[in-house]
Coordinates of C-alpha atoms and ligand atoms in Angstrom, one line a residue:
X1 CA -50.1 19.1 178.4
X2 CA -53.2 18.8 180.8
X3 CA -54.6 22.4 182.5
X4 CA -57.2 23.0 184.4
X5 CA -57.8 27.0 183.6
X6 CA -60.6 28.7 185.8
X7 CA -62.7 31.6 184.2
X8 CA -63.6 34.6 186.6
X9 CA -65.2 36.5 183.6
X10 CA -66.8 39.3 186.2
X11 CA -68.2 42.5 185.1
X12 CA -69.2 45.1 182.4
X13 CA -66.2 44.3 179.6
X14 CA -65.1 41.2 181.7
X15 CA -67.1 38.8 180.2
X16 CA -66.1 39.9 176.4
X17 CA -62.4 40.1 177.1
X18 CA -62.5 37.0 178.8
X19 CA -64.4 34.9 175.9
X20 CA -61.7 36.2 173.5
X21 CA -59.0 34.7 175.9
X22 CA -60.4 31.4 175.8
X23 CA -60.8 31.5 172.3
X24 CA -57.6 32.3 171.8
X25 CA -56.3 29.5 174.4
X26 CA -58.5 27.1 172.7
X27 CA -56.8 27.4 169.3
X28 CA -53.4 27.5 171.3
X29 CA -54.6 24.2 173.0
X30 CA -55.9 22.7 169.1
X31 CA -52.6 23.5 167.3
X32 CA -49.8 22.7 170.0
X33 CA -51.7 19.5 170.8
X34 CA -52.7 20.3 174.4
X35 CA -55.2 19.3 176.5
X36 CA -57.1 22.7 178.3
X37 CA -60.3 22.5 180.5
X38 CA -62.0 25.6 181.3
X39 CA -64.1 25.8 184.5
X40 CA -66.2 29.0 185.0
X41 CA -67.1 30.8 188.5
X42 CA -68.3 34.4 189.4
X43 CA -67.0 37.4 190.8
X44 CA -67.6 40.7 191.6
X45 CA -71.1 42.1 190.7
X46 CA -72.3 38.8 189.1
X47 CA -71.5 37.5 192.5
X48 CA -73.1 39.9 194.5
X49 CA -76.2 39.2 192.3
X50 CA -76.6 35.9 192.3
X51 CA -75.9 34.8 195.7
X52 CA -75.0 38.1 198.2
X53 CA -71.1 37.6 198.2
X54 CA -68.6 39.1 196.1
X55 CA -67.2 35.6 196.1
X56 CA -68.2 32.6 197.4
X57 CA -65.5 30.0 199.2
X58 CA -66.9 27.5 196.6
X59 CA -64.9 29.8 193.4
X60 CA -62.2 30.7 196.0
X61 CA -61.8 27.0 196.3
X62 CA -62.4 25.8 192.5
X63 CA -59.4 28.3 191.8
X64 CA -56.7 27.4 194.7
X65 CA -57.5 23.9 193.1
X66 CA -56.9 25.0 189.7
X67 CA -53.4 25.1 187.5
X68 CA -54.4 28.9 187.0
X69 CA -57.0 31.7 187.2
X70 CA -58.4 33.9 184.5
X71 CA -60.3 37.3 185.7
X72 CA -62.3 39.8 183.5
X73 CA -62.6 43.1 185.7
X74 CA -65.4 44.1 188.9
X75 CA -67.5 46.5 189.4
X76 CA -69.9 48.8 188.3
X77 CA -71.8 51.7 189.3
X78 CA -74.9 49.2 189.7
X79 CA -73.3 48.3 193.1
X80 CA -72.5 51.5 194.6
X81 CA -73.3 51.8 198.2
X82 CA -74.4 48.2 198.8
X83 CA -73.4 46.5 201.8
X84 CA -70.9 44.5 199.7
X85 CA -68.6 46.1 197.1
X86 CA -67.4 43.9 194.1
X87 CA -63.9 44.8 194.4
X88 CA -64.2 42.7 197.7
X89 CA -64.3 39.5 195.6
X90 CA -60.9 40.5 194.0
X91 CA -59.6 41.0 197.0
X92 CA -60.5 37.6 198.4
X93 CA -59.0 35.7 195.7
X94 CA -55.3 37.6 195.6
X95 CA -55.0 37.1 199.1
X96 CA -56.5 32.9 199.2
X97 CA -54.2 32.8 196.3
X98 CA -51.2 34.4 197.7
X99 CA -50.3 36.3 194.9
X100 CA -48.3 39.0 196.2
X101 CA -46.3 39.9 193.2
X102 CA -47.9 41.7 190.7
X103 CA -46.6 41.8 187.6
X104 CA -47.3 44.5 184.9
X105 CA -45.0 45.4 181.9
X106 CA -45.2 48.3 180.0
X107 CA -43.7 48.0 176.5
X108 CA -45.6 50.6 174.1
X109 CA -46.0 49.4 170.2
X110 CA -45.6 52.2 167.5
X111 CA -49.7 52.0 166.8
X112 CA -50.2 53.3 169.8
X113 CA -48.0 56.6 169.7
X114 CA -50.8 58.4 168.0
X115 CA -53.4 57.3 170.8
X116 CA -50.5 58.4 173.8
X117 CA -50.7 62.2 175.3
X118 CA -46.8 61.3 175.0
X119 CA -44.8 62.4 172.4
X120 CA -43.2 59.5 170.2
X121 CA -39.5 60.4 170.4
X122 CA -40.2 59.5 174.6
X123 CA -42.0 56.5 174.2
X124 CA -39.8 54.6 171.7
X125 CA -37.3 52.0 173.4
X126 CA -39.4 51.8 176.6
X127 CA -39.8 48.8 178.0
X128 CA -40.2 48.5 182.1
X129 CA -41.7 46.2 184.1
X130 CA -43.6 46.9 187.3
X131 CA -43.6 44.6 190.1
X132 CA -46.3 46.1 192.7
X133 CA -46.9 44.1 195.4
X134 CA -50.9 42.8 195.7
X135 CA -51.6 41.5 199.2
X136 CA -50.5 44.0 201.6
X137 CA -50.4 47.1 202.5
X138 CA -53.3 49.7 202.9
X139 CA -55.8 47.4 200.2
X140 CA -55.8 45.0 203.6
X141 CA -55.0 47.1 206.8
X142 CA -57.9 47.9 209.7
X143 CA -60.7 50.0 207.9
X144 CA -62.5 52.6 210.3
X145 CA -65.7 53.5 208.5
X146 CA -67.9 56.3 210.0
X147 CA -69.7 59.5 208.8
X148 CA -67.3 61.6 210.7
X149 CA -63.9 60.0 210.8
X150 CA -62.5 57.3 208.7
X151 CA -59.1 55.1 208.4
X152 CA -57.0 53.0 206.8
X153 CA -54.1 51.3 208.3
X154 CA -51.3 50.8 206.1
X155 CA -48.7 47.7 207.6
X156 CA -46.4 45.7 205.9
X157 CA -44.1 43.3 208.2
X158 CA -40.6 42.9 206.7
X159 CA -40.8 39.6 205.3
X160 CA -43.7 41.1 202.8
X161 CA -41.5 43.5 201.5
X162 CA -38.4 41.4 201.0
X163 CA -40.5 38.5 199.1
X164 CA -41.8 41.1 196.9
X165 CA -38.4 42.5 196.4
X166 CA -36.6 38.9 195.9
X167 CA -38.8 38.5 193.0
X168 CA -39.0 41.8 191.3
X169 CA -35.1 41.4 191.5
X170 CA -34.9 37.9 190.1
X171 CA -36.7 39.6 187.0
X172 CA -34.1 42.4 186.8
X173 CA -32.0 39.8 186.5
X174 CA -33.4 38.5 183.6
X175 CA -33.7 41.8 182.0
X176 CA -31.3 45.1 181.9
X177 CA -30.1 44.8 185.9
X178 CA -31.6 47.3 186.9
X179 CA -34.3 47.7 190.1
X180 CA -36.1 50.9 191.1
X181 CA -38.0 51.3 194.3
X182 CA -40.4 53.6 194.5
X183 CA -41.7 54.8 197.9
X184 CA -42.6 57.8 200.6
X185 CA -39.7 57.3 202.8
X186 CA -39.6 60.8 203.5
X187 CA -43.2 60.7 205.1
X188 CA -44.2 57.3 205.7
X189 CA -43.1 54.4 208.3
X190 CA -43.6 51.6 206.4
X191 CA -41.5 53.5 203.3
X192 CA -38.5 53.9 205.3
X193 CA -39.2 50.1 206.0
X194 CA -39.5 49.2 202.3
X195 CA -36.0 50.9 201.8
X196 CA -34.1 49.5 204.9
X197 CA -35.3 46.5 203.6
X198 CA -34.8 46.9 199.7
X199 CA -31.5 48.0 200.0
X200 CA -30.3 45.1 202.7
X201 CA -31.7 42.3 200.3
X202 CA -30.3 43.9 197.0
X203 CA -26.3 44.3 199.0
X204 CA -26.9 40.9 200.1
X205 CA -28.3 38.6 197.2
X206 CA -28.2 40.9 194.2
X207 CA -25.1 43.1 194.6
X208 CA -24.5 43.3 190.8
X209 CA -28.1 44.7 190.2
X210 CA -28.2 48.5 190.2
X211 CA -30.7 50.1 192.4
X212 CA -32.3 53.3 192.3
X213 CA -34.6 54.5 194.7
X214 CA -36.8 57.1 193.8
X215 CA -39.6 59.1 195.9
X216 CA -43.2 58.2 194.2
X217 CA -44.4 61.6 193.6
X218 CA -41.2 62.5 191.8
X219 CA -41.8 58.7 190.3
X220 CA -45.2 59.7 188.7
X221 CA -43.2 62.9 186.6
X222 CA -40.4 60.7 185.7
X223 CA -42.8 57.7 184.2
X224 CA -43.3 60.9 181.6
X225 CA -40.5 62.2 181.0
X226 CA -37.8 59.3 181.1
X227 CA -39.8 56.2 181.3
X228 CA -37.0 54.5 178.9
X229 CA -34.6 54.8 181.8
X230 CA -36.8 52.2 183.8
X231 CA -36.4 48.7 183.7
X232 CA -37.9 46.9 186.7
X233 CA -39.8 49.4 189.6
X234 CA -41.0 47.6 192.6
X235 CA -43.4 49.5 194.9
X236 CA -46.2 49.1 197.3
X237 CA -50.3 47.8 196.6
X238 CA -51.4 51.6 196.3
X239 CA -48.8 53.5 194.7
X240 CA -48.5 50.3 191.9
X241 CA -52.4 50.6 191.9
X242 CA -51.9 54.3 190.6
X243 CA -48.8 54.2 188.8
X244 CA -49.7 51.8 186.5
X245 CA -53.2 53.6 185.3
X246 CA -50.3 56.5 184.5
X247 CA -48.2 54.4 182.8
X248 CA -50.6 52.6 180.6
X249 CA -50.9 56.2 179.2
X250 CA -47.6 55.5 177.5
X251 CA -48.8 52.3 175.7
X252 CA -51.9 54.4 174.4
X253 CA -55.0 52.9 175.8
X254 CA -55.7 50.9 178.9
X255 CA -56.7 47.9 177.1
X256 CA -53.1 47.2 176.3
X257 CA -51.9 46.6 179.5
X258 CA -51.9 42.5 180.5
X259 CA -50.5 41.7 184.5
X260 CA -49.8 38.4 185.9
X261 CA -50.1 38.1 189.6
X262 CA -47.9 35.4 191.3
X263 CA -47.2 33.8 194.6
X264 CA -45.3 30.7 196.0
X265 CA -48.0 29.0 195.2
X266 CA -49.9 26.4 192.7
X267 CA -52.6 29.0 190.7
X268 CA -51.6 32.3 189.7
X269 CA -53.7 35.1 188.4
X270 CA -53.9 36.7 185.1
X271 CA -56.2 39.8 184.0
X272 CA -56.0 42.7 182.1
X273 CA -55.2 46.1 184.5
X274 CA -58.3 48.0 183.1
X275 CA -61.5 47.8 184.7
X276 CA -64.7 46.6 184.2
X277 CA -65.3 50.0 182.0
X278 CA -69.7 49.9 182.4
X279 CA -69.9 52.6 179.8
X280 CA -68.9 50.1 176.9
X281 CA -69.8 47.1 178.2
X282 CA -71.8 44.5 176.0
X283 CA -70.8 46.7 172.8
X284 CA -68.1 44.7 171.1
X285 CA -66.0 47.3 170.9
X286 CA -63.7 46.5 174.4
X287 CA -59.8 46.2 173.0
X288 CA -58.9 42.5 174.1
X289 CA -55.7 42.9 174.0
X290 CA -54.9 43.7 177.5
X291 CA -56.7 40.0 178.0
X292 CA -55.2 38.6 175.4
X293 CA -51.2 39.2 176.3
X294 CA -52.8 37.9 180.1
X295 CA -53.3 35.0 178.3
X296 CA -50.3 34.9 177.3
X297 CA -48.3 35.7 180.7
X298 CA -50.2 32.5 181.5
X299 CA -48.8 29.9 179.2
X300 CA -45.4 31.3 180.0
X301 CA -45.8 31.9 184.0
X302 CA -48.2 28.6 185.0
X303 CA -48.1 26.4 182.0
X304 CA -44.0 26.9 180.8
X305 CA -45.2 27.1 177.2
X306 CA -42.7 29.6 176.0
X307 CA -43.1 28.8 172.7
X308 CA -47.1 29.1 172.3
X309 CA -46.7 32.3 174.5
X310 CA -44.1 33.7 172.3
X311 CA -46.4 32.8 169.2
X312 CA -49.6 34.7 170.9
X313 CA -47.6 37.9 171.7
X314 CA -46.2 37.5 168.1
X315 CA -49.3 37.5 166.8
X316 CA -51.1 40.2 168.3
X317 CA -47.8 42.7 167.6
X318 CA -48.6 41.3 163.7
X319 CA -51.9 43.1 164.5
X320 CA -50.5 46.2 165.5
X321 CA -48.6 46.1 163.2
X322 CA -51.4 46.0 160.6
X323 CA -53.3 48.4 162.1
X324 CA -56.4 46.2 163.6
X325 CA -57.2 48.0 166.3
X326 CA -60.1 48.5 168.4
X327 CA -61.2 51.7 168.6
X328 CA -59.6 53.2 171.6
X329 CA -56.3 53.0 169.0
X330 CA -57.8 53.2 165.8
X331 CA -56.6 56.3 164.0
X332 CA -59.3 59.1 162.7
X333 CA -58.6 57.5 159.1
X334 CA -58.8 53.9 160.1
X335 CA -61.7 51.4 160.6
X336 CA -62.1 50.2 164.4
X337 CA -62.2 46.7 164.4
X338 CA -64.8 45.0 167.1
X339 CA -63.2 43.4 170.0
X340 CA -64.9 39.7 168.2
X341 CA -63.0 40.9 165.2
X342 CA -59.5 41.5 166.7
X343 CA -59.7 38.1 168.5
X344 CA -60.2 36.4 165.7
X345 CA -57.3 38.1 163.6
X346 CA -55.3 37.6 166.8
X347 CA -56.1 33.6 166.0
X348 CA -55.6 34.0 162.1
X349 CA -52.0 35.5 162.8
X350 CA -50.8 32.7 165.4
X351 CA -52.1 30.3 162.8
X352 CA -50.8 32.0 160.2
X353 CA -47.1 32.2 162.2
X354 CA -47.0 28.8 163.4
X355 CA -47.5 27.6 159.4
X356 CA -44.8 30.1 158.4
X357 CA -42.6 28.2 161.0
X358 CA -43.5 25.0 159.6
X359 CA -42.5 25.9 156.6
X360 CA -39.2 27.3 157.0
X361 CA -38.2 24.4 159.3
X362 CA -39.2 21.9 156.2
X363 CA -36.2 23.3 154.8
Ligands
LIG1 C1 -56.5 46.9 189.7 C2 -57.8 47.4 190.1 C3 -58.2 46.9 191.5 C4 -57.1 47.4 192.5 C5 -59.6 47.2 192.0 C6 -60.6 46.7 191.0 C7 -59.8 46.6 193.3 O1 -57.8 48.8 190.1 O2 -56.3 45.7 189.6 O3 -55.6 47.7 189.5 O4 -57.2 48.5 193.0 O5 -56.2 46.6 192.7
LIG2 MN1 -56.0 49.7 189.3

């Protein structure tokens, strides 16, 4: 197959998680036979440097015209009270993209129980999915900005919730049936309007789904101390903004946590949830995993390769499993590998699976 797959590498660890992505899409592309073209743009701080705007309309362009889009992570202390903040450029491109469902699953791996403030016996067997949506809410309402009073308008019109909604319950679907909503319906407006409308479009189109509803602060304890009981939570830009940073807790580190954001329509984006993390940028030593399983949310989501997606995530569990880690995982007896080396054992494993299934279909 013939894609098109733009690069938004970004800022501080962007760049080095997204070269291990495209190295690993390369290979993907060399072994199945595929045909992959990678453009590259800039976002974010790199923007911001090199021609004033966090993005310009040429990239926003380049990606709406592209079969999907690739982002590292913005920002960086180095543009702290400019005019223009990087995370502007983000922004931009999930709402020219319309990619109001963002997807982010949660499945922790045994190698990264030790790294977890969680204990084991809560983490094993969880596997949930958060659907948060990405292009409403308070990320996009009026902004008052002065130095005595400021505000932020959060609006969302019904037809954003239920869209949201339609898709994180199509997933349920898919999965163990059940949806969660998580909102402030006993404080906030547009809460009681996320329920009103959650529970209308779950009686009418999904009345075998089980819904729970669930207030987000008492949400936050329970992602601690139950997460198993979650399958699918769908909730609002800000509190999926937070409650995802919590929940990557339970996978260990961060840099595990991969999130594909879709719309209705051609490009979708893919990036890792962590950010642009300046302290250990340019060191090698960023876990590329988080990138890497983007990568693979985009061969199943935009390209329909189930099969080479299945082979990626397959090989970076074999990885896991064999302890090469970077070292936000690595154990205190274990040797961190370099975010260079894990890509490239990423690679060796979905070679080294995809001639193990050779083999056993030769006989
Ligand atoms: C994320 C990030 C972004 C967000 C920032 C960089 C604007 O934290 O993708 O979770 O808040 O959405
Ligand atoms: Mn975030």
């Amino acid at each position: 197959m013939k894609a098109n797959v733009m690069m938004l590498p970004g800022d501080g660890v962007g760049p080095e998680v997204s070269a291990a992505v495209e190295k690993v899409l390369v290979e993907v592309a060399r072994i199945w036979g595929h045909d992959f073209s990678f453009q590259h743009g800039l976002i974010g701080g790199a923007s911001i440097d090199a021609c004033g705007e966090a993005v310009s309309t040429a990239t926003l362009q380049a990606c709406q015209a592209s079969d999907a889009v690739f982002l590292g992570a913005v920002g960086g202390p180095k543009w702290d009270g400019g005019e223009v903040r990087p995370e502007q450029g983000l922004l931009a491109l999930r709402k020219a993209l319309g990619v109001y469902a963002n997807i982010r699953p949660v499945h922790p791996h045994p190698s990264g129980f030790a790294a977890s403030p969680i204990r084991p016996d809560r983490l094993r067997g969880v596997d949930l999915l958060f659907v948060r949506e990405l292009t409403g809410g308070i990320y996009f309402g009026d902004k008052v900005e002065g130095a005595d009073k400021a505000s932020d308008l959060c609006s969302y019109s019904a037809d954003e919730v239920a869209r949201v909604v339609r898709r994180a319950a199509q997933l349920a679907v898919g999965r163990r049936g059940k949806l969660t909503l998580v909102d402030k319906a006993n404080v906030m407006a547009t809460s009681r309007l996320w329920r009103q409308v959650t529970e209308k479009v779950m009686a009418e189109e999904f009345p075998s789904l089980e819904l729970e509803v669930l207030l987000v602060d008492a949400a936050a304890m329970h992602l601690l101390s139950r997460a198993r009981d979650f399958d699918v939570i769908v909730t609002d830009n800000l509190f999926g903004d937070i409650l995802t940073d919590e929940a990557s807790m339970l996978c260990g580190s961060m840099g595990m946590m991969p999130s594909a954001s879709l719309g209705d329509g051609r490009a979708s984006l893919y990036e890792p949830i962590h950010g642009s993390a300046p302290d250990i940028a340019g060191q090698n030593v960023a876990n590329p995993i988080g990138a890497i399983l983007s990568g693979a949310m985009l061969l199943e989501y935009s390209l329909g390769l189930l099969e080479e997606a299945r082979a990626v995530r397959r090989a970076v569990n074999a990885c896991l499993d064999h302890g090469l880690v970077t070292r936000d995982l690595a154990a205190m007896d274990q040797t961190a590998l370099s975010t260079k080396q894990v890509t490239q054992e990423v690679i060796d494993q979905v070679n080294g699976c995809v001639i193990q299934n050779q083999v056993a279909a030769a006989y």
